[in-house]
Structures are given as C-alpha cells and as structure tokens.
PDB file of C-alpha atoms in Angstrom:
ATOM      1  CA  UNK L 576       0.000   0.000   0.000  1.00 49.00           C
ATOM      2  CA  UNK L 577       2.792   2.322   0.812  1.00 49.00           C
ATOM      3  CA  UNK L 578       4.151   1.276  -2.243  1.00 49.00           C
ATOM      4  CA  UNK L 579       1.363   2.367  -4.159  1.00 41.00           C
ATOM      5  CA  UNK L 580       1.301   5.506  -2.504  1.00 42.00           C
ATOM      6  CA  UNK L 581       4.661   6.344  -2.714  1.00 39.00           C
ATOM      7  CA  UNK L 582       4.977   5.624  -6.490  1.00 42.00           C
ATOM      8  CA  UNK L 583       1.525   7.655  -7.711  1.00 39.00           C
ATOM      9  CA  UNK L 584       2.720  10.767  -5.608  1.00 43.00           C
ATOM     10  CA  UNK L 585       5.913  10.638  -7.469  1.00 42.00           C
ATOM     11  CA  UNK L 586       4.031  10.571 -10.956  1.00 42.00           C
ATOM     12  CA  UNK L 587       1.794  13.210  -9.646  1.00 47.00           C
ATOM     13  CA  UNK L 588       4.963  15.541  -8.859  1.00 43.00           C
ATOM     14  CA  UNK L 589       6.828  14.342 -11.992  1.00 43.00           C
ATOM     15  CA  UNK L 590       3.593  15.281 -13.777  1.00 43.00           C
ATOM     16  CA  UNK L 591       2.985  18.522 -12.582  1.00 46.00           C
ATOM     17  CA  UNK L 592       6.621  19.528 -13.329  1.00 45.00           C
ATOM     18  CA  UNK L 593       6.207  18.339 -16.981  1.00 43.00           C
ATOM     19  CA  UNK L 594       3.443  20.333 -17.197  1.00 51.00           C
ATOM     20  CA  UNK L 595       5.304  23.558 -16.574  1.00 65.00           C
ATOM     21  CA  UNK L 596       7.788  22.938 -19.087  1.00 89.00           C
ATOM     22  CA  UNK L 597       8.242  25.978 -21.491  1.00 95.00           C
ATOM     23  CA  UNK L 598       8.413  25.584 -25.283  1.00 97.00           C
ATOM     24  CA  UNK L 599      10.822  28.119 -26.605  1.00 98.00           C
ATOM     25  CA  UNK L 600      10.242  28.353 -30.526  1.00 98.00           C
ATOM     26  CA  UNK L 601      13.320  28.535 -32.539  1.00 98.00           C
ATOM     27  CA  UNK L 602      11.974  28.665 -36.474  1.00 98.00           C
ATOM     28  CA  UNK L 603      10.030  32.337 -36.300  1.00 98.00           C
ATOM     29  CA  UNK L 604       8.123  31.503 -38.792  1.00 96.00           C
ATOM     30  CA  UNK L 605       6.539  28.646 -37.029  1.00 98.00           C
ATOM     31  CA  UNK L 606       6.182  30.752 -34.117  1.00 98.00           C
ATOM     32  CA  UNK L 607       4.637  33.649 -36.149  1.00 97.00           C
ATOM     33  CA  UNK L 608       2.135  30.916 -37.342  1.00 96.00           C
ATOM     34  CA  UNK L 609       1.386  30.186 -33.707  1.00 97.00           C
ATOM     35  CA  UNK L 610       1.228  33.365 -32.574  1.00 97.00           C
ATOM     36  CA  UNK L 611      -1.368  34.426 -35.156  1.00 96.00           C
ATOM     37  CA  UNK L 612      -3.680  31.308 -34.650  1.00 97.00           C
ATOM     38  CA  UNK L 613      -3.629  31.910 -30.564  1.00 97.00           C
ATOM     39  CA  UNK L 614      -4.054  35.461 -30.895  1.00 96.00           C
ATOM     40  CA  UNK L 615      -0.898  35.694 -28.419  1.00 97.00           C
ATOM     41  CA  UNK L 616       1.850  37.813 -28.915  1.00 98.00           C
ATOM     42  CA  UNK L 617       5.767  36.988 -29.419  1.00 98.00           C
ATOM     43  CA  UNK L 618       8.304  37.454 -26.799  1.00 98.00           C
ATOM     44  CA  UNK L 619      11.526  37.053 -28.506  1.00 98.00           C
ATOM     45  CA  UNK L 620      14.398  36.618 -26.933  1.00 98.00           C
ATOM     46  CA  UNK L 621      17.960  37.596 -28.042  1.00 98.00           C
ATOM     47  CA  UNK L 622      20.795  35.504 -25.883  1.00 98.00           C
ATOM     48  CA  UNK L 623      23.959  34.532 -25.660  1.00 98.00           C
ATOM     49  CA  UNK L 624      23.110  30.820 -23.963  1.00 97.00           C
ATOM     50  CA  UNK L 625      26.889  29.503 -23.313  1.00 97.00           C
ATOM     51  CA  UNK L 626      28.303  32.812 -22.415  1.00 98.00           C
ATOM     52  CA  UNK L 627      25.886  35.855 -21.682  1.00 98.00           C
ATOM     53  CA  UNK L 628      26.071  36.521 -17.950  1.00 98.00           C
ATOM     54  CA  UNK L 629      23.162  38.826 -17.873  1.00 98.00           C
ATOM     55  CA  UNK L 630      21.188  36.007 -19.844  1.00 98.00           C
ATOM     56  CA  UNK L 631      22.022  33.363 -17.100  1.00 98.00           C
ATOM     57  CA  UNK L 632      21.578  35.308 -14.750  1.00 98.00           C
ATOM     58  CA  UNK L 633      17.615  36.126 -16.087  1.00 98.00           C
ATOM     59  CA  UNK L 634      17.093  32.506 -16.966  1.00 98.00           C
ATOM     60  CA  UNK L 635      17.873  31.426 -13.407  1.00 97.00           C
ATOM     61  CA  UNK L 636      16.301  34.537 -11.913  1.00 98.00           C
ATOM     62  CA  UNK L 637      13.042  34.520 -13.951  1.00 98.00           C
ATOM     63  CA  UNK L 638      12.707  32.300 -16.911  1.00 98.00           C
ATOM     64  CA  UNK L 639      12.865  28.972 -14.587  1.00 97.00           C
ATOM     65  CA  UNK L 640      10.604  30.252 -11.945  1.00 98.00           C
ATOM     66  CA  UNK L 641       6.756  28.960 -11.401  1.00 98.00           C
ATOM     67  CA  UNK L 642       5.704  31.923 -11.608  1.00 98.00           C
ATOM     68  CA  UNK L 643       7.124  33.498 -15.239  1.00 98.00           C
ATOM     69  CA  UNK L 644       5.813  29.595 -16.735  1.00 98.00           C
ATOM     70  CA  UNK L 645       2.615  30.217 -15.578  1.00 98.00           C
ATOM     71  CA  UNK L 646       2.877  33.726 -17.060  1.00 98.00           C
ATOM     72  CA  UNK L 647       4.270  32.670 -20.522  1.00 98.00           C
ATOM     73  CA  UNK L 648       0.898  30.901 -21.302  1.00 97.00           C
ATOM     74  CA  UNK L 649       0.269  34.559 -22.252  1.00 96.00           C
ATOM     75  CA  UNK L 650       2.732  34.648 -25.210  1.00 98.00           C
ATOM     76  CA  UNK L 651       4.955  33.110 -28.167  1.00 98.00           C
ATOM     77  CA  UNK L 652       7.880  32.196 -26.757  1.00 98.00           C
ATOM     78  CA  UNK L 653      10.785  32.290 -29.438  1.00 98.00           C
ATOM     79  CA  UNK L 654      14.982  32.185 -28.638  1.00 98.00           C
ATOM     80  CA  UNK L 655      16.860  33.687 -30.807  1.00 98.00           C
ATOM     81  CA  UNK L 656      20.347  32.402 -29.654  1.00 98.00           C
ATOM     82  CA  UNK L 657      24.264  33.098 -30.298  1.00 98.00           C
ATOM     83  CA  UNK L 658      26.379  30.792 -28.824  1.00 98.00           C
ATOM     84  CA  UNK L 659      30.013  30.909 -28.749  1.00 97.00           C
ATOM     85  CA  UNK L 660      30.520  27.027 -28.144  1.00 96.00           C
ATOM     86  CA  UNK L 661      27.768  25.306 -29.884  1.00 94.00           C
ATOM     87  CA  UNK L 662      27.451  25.581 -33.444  1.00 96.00           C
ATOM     88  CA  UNK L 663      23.632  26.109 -34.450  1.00 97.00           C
ATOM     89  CA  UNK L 664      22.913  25.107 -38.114  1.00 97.00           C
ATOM     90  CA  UNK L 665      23.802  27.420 -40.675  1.00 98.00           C
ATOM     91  CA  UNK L 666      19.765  28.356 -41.822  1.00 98.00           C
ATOM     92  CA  UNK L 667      18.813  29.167 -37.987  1.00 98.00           C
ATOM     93  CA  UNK L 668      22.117  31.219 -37.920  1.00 98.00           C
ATOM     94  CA  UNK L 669      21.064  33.128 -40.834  1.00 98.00           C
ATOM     95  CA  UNK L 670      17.764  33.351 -39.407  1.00 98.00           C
ATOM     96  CA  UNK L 671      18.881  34.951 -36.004  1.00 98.00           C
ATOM     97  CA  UNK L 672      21.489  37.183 -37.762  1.00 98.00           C
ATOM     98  CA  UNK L 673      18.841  38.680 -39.813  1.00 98.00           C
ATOM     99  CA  UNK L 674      16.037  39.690 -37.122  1.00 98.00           C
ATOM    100  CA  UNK L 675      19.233  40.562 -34.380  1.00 98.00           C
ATOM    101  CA  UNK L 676      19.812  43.555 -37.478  1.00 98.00           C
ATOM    102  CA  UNK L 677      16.000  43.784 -38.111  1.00 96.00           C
ATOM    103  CA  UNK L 678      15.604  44.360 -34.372  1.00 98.00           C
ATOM    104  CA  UNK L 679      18.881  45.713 -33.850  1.00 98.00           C
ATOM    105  CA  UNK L 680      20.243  44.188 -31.317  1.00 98.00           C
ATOM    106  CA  UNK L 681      23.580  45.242 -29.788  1.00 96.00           C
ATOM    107  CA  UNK L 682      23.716  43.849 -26.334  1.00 97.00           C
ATOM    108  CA  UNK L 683      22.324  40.751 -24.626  1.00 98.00           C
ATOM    109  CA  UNK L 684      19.842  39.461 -23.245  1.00 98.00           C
ATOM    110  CA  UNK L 685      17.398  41.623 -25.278  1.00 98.00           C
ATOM    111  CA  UNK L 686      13.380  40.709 -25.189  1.00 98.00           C
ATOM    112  CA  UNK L 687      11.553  42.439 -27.887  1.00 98.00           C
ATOM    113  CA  UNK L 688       7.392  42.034 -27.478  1.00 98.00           C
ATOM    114  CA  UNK L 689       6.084  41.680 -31.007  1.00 98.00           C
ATOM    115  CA  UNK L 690       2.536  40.592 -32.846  1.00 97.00           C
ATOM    116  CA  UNK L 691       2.282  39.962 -36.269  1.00 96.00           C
ATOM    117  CA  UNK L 692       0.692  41.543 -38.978  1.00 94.00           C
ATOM    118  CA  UNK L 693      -0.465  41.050 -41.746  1.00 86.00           C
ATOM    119  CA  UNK L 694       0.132  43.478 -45.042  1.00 85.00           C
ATOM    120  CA  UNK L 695      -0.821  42.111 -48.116  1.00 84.00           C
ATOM    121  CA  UNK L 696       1.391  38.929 -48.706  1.00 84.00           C
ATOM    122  CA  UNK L 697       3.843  40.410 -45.917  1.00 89.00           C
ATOM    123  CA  UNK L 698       4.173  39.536 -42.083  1.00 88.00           C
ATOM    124  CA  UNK L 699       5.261  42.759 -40.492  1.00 94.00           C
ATOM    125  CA  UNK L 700       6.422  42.021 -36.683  1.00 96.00           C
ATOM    126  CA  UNK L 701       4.887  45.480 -35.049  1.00 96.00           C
ATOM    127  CA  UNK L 702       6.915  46.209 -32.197  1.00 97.00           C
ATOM    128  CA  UNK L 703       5.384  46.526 -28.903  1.00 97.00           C
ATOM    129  CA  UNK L 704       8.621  47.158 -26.230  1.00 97.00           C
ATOM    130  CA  UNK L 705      11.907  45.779 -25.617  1.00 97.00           C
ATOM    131  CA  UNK L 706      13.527  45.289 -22.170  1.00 98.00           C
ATOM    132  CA  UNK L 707      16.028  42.848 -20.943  1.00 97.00           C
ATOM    133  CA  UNK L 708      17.600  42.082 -17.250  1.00 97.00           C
ATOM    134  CA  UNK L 709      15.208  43.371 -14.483  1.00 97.00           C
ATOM    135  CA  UNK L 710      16.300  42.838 -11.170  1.00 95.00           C
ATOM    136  CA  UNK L 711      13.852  41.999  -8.647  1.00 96.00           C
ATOM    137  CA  UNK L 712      12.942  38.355  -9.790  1.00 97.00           C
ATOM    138  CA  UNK L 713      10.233  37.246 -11.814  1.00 98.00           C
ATOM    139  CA  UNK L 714       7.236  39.493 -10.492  1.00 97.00           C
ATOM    140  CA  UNK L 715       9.253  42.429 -11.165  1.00 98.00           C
ATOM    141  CA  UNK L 716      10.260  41.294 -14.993  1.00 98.00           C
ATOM    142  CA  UNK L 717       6.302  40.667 -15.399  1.00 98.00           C
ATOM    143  CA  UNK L 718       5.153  43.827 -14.354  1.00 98.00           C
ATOM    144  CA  UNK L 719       7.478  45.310 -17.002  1.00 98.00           C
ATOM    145  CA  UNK L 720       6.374  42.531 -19.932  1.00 98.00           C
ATOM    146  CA  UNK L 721       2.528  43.254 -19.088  1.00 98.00           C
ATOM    147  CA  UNK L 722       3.604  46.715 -19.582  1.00 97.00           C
ATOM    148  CA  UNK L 723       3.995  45.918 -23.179  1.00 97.00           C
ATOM    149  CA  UNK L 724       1.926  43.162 -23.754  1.00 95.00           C
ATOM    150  CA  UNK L 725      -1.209  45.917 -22.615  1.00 93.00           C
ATOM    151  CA  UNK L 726      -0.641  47.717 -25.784  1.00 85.00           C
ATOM    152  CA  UNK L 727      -1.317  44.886 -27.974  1.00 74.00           C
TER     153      UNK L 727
END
C-alpha cells in the first residue's frame, strides 16, 4: 500500500513539473504561425546561452521560476540564440542574424514584445517594447512585460 502511494505521488509531482515545461520556438516563422492562430503575442528573446552573464543570470532569476511559466501561457515564446561554443545550423544562424539587425540588437539578453501583422502577402512584426535584465525576480520582470503586452 505504501508502495502504491509512494509511487503515484511521485508521478503526480513528476507530472505537474512536466506540465510547466516551457516551449521556446526557434523557427520564427513557425512561431509567427502560432502566434497568429492563438491570438498571443511573441516574446523574442535575443541571448547569448553559453556565455551571456546577464542572460544566465535572467534565466535562473526569472525564466525557470513557477511563476514566469505560468505567465508565458500569455505569449509566443521564441529564442533567438548566439552561442560561442555550440554551433547552431547554418539556416537558424542566418535566421537569427537577420532579425538581431532587423531588431537591432547590440547587447544581450534583449526581449523584444512583437505581434504579427499582416500586409498584403507580408508579415510585419509590429513592435510593442523591448527590455532585458530586471532585477527583482520574476514578479518584477512581469510587471514590465505586461507593460507591453497591454498595448497589444
């Protein structure tokens, strides 16, 4: 019986920590496609995963916290990564190049809010705020996101 006990409560936990898992879109396109079907807008986020400080620092800080997962059910969550270490494969390094000088990125970690629009045949990504690092931990970050996120 104990058993029993013992081994459900231990799917139960290993469920509910599945179930906070984040999906972090890498192809933008897919993530545009998502974003438009859920109605959701696109937090993309510029990093340097391998050797960014600053974008450790926010993962640990916020990005792994209860509390931002439970908040990202409110947006598109895409990484736009440059690591020093790992190689990515040439097409998603083209891809990240290319918005980092759309978006113009200079520094990391950079989060731009963005919905997508449609103009004709074109997807425009309207820009709705960028931040990066907020100290304070993850209430603090999402007080500044829902800034942006409130003028979609």
């Amino acid at each position: 019986m104990k058993k029993t006990f013992l081994f459900l409560f231990f799917l139960g936990v290993v469920n509910g920590v599945s179930a906070q898992e984040l999906t972090w879109h890498t192809d933008i396109n897919k993530a545009i496609g998502i974003s438009s079907q859920t109605n959701k807008p696109m937090l993309l986020f510029f990093t340097g995963s391998d050797w960014c400080g600053w974008c450790i620092k926010l993962q640990k800080e916020v990005f792994l916290k209860p509390e931002f997962k439970e908040w990202a059910n409110n947006v598109v969550l895409v990484e736009l990564d440059f690591p020093r270490k790992t190689k990515l494969e040439p097409a998603l390094a083209q891809q990240n190049a290319q918005l980092q000088q759309i978006f113009q990125v200079s520094g990391y970690p950079t989060i731009w809010f963005v919905t997508p629009q449609k103009i004709g045949e074109q997807i425009n990504l309207q820009q709705l705020g960028k931040t990066g690092y907020v100290g304070g931990g993850p209430s603090k970050w999402i007080e500044v996101a829902n800034q942006f996120i409130a003028k979609k």
